[in-house]
Amino acid sequence: MSKEEKKVNRRDFLFTASYTVGAVGVGAVIWPMIDQMNPDKAQQALATTEVDISNIEPGKSITVLWRGKPVFLKRRTSEEIAEARAVKLDDLPDPQKDEDRVKEGKDEWLVMLGVCTHLGCVPLKDKGDFNGWFCPCHGSHYDVSGRIRKGPAPTNMEIPKFEFVDSNTIKIG
């Protein structure tokens, strides 16, 4: 092997090694910037929440926090379900059937964000003209299905994504 060939081979190796070290260095600098765009662990933990519903008696409700917002879980009685289903859709400012606000086969469980759709206040349970929720800030009245019936709120209370994990647990989110 001649001196010239040794120089070329050595030069090629040095160039390749330099590019490899440079690429690893650039990756080491860029990775923290990319990784910081991921949500932090606290946000990931709040993405879903599981709630034990085994102790909620018919006619009662509880409030839990999910993503920093209150969520109302109400176990409705058969009378409350019948009352909600007897309402004519023409009487509702935001027409929505009661059946569309609950999971099929689990009609007694109403799960909704506890936020007034007018200005984001938290309505009071078992109050108002329709035995549902009442927002005292501006006078919005919701029925036992969380539908707006009277007042300035433009829409019904929102139903979050939820599922029944088992007969005693609801997973929200």
Short mmCIF file of C-alpha atoms in Angstrom, two decimals:
data_model
loop_
_atom_site.label_atom_id
_atom_site.label_comp_id
_atom_site.label_asym_id
_atom_site.label_seq_id
_atom_site.Cartn_x
_atom_site.Cartn_y
_atom_site.Cartn_z
CA MET A 1 0.00 0.00 0.00
CA SER A 2 1.40 3.36 -0.96
CA LYS A 3 1.71 6.42 1.23
CA GLU A 4 -0.94 8.17 -0.86
CA GLU A 5 -3.52 5.40 -0.29
CA LYS A 6 -2.88 5.42 3.46
CA LYS A 7 -3.50 9.20 3.57
CA VAL A 8 -6.77 8.85 1.63
CA ASN A 9 -8.04 6.02 3.84
CA ARG A 10 -7.06 7.86 6.98
CA ARG A 11 -8.65 11.08 5.73
CA ASP A 12 -11.91 9.27 4.88
CA PHE A 13 -12.01 7.76 8.35
CA LEU A 14 -11.42 11.12 10.01
CA PHE A 15 -14.17 12.77 7.94
CA THR A 16 -16.63 9.97 8.76
CA ALA A 17 -15.75 10.04 12.44
CA SER A 18 -16.08 13.84 12.55
CA TYR A 19 -19.52 13.78 10.87
CA THR A 20 -20.72 11.06 13.24
CA VAL A 21 -19.57 12.94 16.34
CA GLY A 22 -21.14 16.14 14.96
CA ALA A 23 -24.48 14.40 14.27
CA VAL A 24 -24.55 12.92 17.78
CA GLY A 25 -23.76 16.37 19.21
CA VAL A 26 -26.55 18.05 17.23
CA GLY A 27 -28.98 15.32 18.37
CA ALA A 28 -27.92 15.81 21.98
CA VAL A 29 -28.62 19.54 21.71
CA ILE A 30 -31.95 19.25 19.86
CA TRP A 31 -33.51 16.38 21.85
CA PRO A 32 -34.19 18.40 25.04
CA MET A 33 -35.94 21.07 22.97
CA ILE A 34 -38.19 18.47 21.35
CA ASP A 35 -38.82 16.59 24.59
CA GLN A 36 -39.93 19.73 26.45
CA MET A 37 -42.94 19.98 24.11
CA ASN A 38 -44.49 16.83 25.62
CA PRO A 39 -47.11 17.32 28.34
CA ASP A 40 -45.74 17.01 31.86
CA LYS A 41 -46.57 14.04 34.09
CA ALA A 42 -49.13 16.02 36.09
CA GLN A 43 -51.14 16.78 32.96
CA GLN A 44 -50.97 13.19 31.79
CA ALA A 45 -52.26 12.04 35.17
CA LEU A 46 -55.25 14.39 34.87
CA ALA A 47 -56.21 13.10 31.42
CA THR A 48 -58.52 10.51 32.99
CA THR A 49 -59.98 9.88 36.40
CA GLU A 50 -61.80 6.89 37.82
CA VAL A 51 -64.65 7.40 40.26
CA ASP A 52 -66.14 4.85 42.66
CA ILE A 53 -69.93 5.17 42.36
CA SER A 54 -70.89 2.27 44.62
CA ASN A 55 -71.93 4.51 47.54
CA ILE A 56 -74.14 6.94 45.62
CA GLU A 57 -77.78 6.41 46.53
CA PRO A 58 -80.58 6.96 43.96
CA GLY A 59 -81.49 10.65 43.83
CA LYS A 60 -78.07 11.77 45.11
CA SER A 61 -75.09 13.25 43.28
CA ILE A 62 -71.42 13.88 43.83
CA THR A 63 -68.94 16.32 42.35
CA VAL A 64 -65.43 15.28 41.32
CA LEU A 65 -62.61 17.21 39.68
CA TRP A 66 -61.36 16.30 36.22
CA ARG A 67 -58.85 18.48 34.36
CA GLY A 68 -59.46 21.21 36.93
CA LYS A 69 -63.22 21.32 36.26
CA PRO A 70 -66.08 20.00 38.36
CA VAL A 71 -67.94 16.98 37.02
CA PHE A 72 -71.40 16.18 38.35
CA LEU A 73 -72.30 12.50 38.71
CA LYS A 74 -75.96 12.01 39.54
CA ARG A 75 -77.73 8.73 40.15
CA ARG A 76 -81.23 9.55 39.05
CA THR A 77 -84.38 7.90 40.33
CA SER A 78 -86.89 6.33 37.95
CA GLU A 79 -89.18 9.31 38.64
CA GLU A 80 -86.43 11.76 37.62
CA ILE A 81 -85.75 9.80 34.44
CA ALA A 82 -89.47 9.76 33.58
CA GLU A 83 -89.68 13.51 34.29
CA ALA A 84 -86.71 14.21 32.00
CA ARG A 85 -88.12 12.07 29.19
CA ALA A 86 -91.58 13.62 29.43
CA VAL A 87 -90.25 17.07 28.43
CA LYS A 88 -91.20 18.12 24.90
CA LEU A 89 -88.15 18.96 22.80
CA ASP A 90 -90.00 22.08 21.56
CA ASP A 91 -89.86 23.43 25.15
CA LEU A 92 -86.05 23.31 25.24
CA PRO A 93 -83.78 26.16 24.10
CA ASP A 94 -81.15 23.54 23.15
CA PRO A 95 -83.24 20.49 22.14
CA GLN A 96 -81.61 17.22 23.14
CA LYS A 97 -83.25 13.96 24.18
CA ASP A 98 -82.52 12.66 27.65
CA GLU A 99 -81.54 9.32 26.08
CA ASP A 100 -78.72 11.07 24.18
CA ARG A 101 -77.19 12.38 27.44
CA VAL A 102 -76.68 9.00 29.14
CA LYS A 103 -75.08 5.67 28.25
CA GLU A 104 -77.45 3.07 26.86
CA GLY A 105 -78.63 0.73 29.59
CA LYS A 106 -77.27 3.03 32.32
CA ASP A 107 -80.05 5.63 32.24
CA GLU A 108 -79.86 6.29 35.97
CA TRP A 109 -76.31 7.72 35.67
CA LEU A 110 -75.93 11.28 34.44
CA VAL A 111 -72.33 12.46 34.05
CA MET A 112 -71.71 16.06 32.94
CA LEU A 113 -69.33 18.96 33.35
CA GLY A 114 -70.52 21.09 36.25
CA VAL A 115 -69.99 24.33 34.39
CA CYS A 116 -72.72 26.75 33.36
CA THR A 117 -72.58 27.29 29.62
CA HIS A 118 -73.28 31.00 29.99
CA LEU A 119 -70.14 32.29 31.71
CA GLY A 120 -68.54 29.21 33.26
CA CYS A 121 -69.92 29.42 36.80
CA VAL A 122 -70.62 26.27 38.84
CA PRO A 123 -74.38 25.69 39.22
CA LEU A 124 -75.94 24.57 42.51
CA LYS A 125 -77.44 21.06 42.57
CA ASP A 126 -81.07 20.29 43.41
CA LYS A 127 -82.05 23.94 42.93
CA GLY A 128 -83.98 25.99 40.42
CA ASP A 129 -87.38 25.76 38.80
CA PHE A 130 -86.82 22.31 37.29
CA ASN A 131 -85.33 20.37 40.25
CA GLY A 132 -81.96 20.11 38.55
CA TRP A 133 -79.26 22.76 38.76
CA PHE A 134 -79.40 26.50 39.16
CA CYS A 135 -76.66 29.01 38.39
CA PRO A 136 -77.22 31.93 40.78
CA CYS A 137 -74.80 34.24 38.95
CA HIS A 138 -77.14 35.02 36.06
CA GLY A 139 -80.18 32.81 36.67
CA SER A 140 -79.77 29.80 34.37
CA HIS A 141 -82.02 26.86 35.28
CA TYR A 142 -81.17 23.30 34.21
CA ASP A 143 -83.42 20.24 34.50
CA VAL A 144 -82.64 16.76 35.92
CA SER A 145 -80.94 15.91 32.63
CA GLY A 146 -78.65 18.98 32.68
CA ARG A 147 -80.51 20.67 29.83
CA ILE A 148 -80.98 24.43 29.86
CA ARG A 149 -84.61 25.31 30.49
CA LYS A 150 -84.57 28.99 31.46
CA GLY A 151 -82.04 31.82 31.63
CA PRO A 152 -79.17 33.17 29.54
CA ALA A 153 -77.17 29.95 29.11
CA PRO A 154 -77.15 29.09 25.38
CA THR A 155 -76.59 25.33 25.57
CA ASN A 156 -77.01 22.28 27.80
CA MET A 157 -74.27 21.33 30.23
CA GLU A 158 -71.59 19.37 28.41
CA ILE A 159 -71.31 15.59 28.64
CA PRO A 160 -67.63 14.55 28.85
CA LYS A 161 -66.28 11.35 27.36
CA PHE A 162 -66.80 8.62 29.96
CA GLU A 163 -67.26 4.88 30.24
CA PHE A 164 -68.21 2.31 32.82
CA VAL A 165 -65.14 0.29 33.83
CA ASP A 166 -67.35 -2.03 35.89
CA SER A 167 -70.64 -1.73 37.77
CA ASN A 168 -68.99 0.37 40.51
CA THR A 169 -66.51 2.53 38.58
CA ILE A 170 -66.82 5.28 35.97
CA LYS A 171 -63.76 6.41 34.01
CA ILE A 172 -63.96 10.04 32.87
CA GLY A 173 -61.75 11.15 29.98
#
